[in-house]
XYZ file of N, CA and C in Angstrom:
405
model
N 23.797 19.091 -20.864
C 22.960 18.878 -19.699
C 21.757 19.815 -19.704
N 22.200 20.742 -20.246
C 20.905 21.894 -20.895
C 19.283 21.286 -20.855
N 19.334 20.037 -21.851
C 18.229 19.596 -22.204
C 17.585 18.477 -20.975
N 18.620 18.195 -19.986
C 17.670 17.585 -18.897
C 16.728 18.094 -18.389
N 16.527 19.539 -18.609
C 15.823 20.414 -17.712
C 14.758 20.836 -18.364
N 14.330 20.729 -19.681
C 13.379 21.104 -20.503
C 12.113 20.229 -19.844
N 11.181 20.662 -19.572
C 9.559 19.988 -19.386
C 9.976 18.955 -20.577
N 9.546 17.897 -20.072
C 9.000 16.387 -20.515
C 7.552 16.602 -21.445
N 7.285 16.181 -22.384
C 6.327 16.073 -22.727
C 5.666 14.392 -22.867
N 4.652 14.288 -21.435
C 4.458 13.144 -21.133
C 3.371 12.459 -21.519
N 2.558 13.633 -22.458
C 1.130 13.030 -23.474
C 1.410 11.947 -24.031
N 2.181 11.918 -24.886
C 2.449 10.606 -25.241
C 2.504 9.196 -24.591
N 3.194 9.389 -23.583
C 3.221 8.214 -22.977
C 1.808 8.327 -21.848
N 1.024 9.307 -21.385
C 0.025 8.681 -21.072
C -0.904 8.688 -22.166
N -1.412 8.820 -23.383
C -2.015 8.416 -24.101
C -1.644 6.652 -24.050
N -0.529 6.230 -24.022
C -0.572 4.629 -23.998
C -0.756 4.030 -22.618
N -1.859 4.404 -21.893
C -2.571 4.064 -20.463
C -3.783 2.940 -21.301
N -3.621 1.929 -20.217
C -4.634 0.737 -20.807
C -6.252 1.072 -19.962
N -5.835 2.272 -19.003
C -7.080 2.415 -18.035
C -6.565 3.621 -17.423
N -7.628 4.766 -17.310
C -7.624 5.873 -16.585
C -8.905 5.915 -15.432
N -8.550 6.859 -14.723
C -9.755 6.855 -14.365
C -9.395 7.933 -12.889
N -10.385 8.255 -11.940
C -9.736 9.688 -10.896
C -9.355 9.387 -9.487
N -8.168 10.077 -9.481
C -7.485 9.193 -8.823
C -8.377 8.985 -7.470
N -9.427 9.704 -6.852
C -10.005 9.269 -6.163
C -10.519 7.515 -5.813
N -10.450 7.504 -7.034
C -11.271 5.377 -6.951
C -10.051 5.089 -7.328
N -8.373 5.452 -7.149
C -7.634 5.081 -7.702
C -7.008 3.578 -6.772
N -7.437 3.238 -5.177
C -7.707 2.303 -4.679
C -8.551 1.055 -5.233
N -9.920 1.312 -5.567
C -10.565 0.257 -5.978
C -9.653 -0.105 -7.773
N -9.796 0.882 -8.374
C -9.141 0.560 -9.625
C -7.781 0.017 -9.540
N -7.001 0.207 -9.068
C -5.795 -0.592 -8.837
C -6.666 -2.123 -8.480
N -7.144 -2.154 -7.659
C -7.294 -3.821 -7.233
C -8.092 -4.402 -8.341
N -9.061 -3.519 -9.421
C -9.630 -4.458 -10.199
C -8.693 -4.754 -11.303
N -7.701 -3.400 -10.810
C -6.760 -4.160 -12.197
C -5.828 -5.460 -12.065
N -5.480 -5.814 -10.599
C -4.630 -6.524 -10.284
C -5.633 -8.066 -10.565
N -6.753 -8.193 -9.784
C -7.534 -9.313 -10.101
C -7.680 -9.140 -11.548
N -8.260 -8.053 -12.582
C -8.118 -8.871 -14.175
C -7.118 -9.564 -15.341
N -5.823 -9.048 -14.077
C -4.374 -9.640 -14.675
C -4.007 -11.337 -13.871
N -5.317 -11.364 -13.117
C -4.510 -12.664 -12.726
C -4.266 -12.954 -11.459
N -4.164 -11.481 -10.649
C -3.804 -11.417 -9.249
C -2.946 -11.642 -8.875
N -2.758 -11.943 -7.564
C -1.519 -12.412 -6.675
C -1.242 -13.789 -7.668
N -1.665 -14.862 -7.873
C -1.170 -16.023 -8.794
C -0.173 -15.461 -9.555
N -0.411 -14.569 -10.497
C 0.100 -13.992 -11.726
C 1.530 -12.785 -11.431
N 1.282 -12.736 -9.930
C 2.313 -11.773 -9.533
C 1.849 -10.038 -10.356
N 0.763 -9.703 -10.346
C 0.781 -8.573 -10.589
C 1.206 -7.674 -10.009
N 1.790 -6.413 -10.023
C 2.541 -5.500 -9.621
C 2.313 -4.419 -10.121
N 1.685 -3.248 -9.391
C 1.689 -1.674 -9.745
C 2.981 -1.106 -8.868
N 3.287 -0.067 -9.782
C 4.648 0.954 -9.550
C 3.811 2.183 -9.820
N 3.482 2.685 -8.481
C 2.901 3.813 -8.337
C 4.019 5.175 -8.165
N 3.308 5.846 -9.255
C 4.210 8.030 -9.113
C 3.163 9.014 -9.822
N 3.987 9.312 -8.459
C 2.745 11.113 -8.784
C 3.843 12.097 -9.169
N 3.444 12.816 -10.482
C 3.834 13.145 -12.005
C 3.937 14.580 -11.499
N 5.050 15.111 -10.918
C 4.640 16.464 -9.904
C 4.198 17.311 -11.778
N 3.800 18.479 -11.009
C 4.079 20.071 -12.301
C 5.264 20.462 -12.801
N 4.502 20.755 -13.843
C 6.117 20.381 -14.774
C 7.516 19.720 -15.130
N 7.022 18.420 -14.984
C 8.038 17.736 -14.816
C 8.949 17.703 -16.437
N 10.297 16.992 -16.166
C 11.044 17.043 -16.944
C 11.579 16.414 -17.219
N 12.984 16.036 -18.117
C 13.107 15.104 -18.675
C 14.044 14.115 -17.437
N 14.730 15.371 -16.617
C 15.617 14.910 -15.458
C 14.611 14.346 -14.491
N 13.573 14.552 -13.947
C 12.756 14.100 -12.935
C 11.726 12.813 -13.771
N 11.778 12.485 -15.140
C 11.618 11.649 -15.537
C 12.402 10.277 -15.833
N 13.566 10.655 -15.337
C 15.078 9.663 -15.474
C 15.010 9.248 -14.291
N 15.253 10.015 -13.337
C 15.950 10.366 -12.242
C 14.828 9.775 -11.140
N 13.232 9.965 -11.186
C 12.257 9.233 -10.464
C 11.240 8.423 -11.007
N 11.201 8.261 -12.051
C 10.356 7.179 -12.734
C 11.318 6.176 -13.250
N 12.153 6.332 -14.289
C 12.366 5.446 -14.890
C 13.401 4.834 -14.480
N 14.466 5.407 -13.595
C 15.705 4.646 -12.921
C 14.953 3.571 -11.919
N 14.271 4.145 -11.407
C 13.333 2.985 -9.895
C 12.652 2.093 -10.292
N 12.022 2.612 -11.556
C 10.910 1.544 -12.200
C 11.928 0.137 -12.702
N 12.977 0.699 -13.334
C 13.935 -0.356 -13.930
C 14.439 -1.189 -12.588
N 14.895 0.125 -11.307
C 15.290 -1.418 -10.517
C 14.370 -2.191 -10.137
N 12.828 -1.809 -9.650
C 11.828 -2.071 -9.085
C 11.779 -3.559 -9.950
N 11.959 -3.640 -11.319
C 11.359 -4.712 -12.366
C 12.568 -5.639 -12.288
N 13.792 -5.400 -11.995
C 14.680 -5.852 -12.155
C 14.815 -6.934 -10.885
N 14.552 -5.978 -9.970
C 14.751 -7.018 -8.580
C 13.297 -7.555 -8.068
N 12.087 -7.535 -8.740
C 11.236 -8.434 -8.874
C 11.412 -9.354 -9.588
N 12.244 -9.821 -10.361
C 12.382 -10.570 -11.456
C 11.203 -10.473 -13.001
N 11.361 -9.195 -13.164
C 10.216 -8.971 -14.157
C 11.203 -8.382 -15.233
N 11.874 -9.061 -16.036
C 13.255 -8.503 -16.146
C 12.413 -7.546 -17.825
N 13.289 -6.299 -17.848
C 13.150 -5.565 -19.311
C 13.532 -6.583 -20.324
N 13.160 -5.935 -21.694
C 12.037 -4.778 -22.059
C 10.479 -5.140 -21.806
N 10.401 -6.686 -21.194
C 9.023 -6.918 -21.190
C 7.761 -6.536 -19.873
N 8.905 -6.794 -19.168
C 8.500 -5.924 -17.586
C 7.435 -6.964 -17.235
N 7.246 -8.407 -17.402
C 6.046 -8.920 -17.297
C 5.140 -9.063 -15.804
N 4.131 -8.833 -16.134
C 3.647 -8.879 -14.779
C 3.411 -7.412 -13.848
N 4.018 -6.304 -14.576
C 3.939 -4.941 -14.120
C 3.555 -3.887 -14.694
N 2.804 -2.907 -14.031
C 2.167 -2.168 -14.484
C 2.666 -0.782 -13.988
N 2.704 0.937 -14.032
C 2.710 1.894 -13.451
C 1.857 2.679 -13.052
N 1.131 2.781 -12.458
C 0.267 3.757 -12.067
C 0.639 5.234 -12.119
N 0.499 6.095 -12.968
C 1.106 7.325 -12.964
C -0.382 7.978 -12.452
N 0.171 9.131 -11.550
C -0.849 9.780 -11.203
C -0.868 11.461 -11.481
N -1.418 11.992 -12.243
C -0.909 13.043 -13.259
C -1.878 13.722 -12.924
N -2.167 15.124 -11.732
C -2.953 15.705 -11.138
C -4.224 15.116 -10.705
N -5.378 14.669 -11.227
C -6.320 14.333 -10.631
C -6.757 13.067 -11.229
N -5.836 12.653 -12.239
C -6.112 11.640 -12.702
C -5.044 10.103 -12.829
N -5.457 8.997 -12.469
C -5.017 7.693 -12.545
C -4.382 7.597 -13.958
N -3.241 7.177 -14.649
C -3.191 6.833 -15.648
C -2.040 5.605 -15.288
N -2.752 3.937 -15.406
C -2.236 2.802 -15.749
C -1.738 2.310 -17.076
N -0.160 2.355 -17.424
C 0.410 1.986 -18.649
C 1.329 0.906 -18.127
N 1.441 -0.080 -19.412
C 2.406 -1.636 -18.955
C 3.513 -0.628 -18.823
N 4.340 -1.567 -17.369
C 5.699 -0.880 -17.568
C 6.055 -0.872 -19.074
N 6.230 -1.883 -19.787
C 6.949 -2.499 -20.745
C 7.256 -1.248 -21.819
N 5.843 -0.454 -21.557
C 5.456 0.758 -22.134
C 6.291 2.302 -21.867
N 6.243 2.112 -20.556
C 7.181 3.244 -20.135
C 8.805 2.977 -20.287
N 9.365 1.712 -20.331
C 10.395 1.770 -20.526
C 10.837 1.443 -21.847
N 9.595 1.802 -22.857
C 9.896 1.673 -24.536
C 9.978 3.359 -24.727
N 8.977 4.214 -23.865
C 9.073 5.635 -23.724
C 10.636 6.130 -23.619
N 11.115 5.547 -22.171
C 12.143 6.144 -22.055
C 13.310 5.707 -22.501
N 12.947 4.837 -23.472
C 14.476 4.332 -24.240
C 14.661 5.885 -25.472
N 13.067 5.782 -25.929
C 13.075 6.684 -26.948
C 13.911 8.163 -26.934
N 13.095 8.509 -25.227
C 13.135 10.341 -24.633
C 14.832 9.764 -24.495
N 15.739 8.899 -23.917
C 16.749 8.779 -23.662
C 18.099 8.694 -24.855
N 17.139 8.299 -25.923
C 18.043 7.773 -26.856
C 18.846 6.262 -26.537
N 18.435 5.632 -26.373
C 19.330 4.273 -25.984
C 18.093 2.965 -25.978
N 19.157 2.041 -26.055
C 18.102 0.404 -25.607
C 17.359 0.289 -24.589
N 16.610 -0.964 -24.206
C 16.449 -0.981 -22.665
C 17.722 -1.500 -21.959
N 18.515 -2.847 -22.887
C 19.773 -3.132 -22.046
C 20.535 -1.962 -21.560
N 21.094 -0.730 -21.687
C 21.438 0.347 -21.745
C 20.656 1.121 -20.480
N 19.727 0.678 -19.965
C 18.749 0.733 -18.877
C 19.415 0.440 -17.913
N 19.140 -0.975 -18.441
C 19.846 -2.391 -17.239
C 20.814 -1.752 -16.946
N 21.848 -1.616 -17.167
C 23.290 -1.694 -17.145
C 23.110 0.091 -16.280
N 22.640 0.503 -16.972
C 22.602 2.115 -16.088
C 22.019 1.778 -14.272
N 20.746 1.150 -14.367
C 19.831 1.348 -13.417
C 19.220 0.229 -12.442
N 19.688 -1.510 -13.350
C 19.559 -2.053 -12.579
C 19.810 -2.937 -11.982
N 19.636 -4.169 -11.278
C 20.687 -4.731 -9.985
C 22.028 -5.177 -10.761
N 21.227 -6.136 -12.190
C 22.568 -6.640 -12.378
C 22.285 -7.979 -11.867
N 21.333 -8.387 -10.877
C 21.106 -9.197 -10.469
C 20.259 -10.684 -10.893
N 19.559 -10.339 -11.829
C 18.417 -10.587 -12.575
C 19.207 -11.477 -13.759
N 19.821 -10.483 -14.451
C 20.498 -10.919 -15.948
C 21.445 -11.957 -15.482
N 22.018 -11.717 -14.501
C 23.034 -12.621 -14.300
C 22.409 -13.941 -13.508
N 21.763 -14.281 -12.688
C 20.865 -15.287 -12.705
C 20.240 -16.279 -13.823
N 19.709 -15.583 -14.762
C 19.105 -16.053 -15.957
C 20.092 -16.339 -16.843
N 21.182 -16.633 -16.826
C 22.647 -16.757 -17.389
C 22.800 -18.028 -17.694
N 22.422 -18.819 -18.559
C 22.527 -20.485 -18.862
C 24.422 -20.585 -18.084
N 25.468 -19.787 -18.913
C 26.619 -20.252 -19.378
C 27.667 -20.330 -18.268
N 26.937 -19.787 -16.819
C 27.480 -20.419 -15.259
C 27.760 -21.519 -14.796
């Protein structure tokens, strides 16, 4: 449990942001991102978090990526593709927008495990079993 507590190193995963920008215009930029995906038609979806100081690998489980998984799960945006969703991470003064699909390829990695391994940890349960031909 040692290593839950080590600082996260989260460069990586915001280096794979499709759009930055401060979080001040982080209002208008959210909405131009939602209209260039398609908009409400397309069901776009931001999953907004602010990335406290020094975060870690536990406050990276524990508030990003457990919520994000149910958040996608009970939208019907089911993993690893997350379609239709985006995160808004907000990492001191700056906006950083990455596909979920992205963050939860991150935290399979930082976790060691699949995304099903996600599912099954974090989310409804509801989703997979719906999409179930063999009912």
């Amino acid at each position: 449990m040692q290593d839950a507590m080590v600082a996260a190193d989260l460069s990586p995963l915001l280096a794979r942001a499709f759009h930055t920008d401060t979080a001040t215009r982080a209002t208008a930029a959210l909405a131009e991102i939602r209209e260039q995906r398609g908009g409400r038609a397309a069901r776009v979806r931001a999953y907004e978090v602010v990335v406290p100081e020094g975060a870690d690998r536990a406050w990276f489980e524990a508030s990003l990526l457990r919520p994000l998984v149910y958040f996608c799960e009970s939208g019907r945006a089911p993993l690893p593709a997350c379609p239709g969703v985006f995160v808004a991470l907000f990492a001191g003064d700056t906006l950083h927008c990455i596909d979920a699909s992205e963050v939860v390829s991150f935290g399979c990695a930082l976790l060691g495990v699949d995304s099903e391994e996600l599912v099954r940890r974090f989310g409804t349960g509801e989703v997979r079993h719906a999409l179930r031909r063999d009912d």
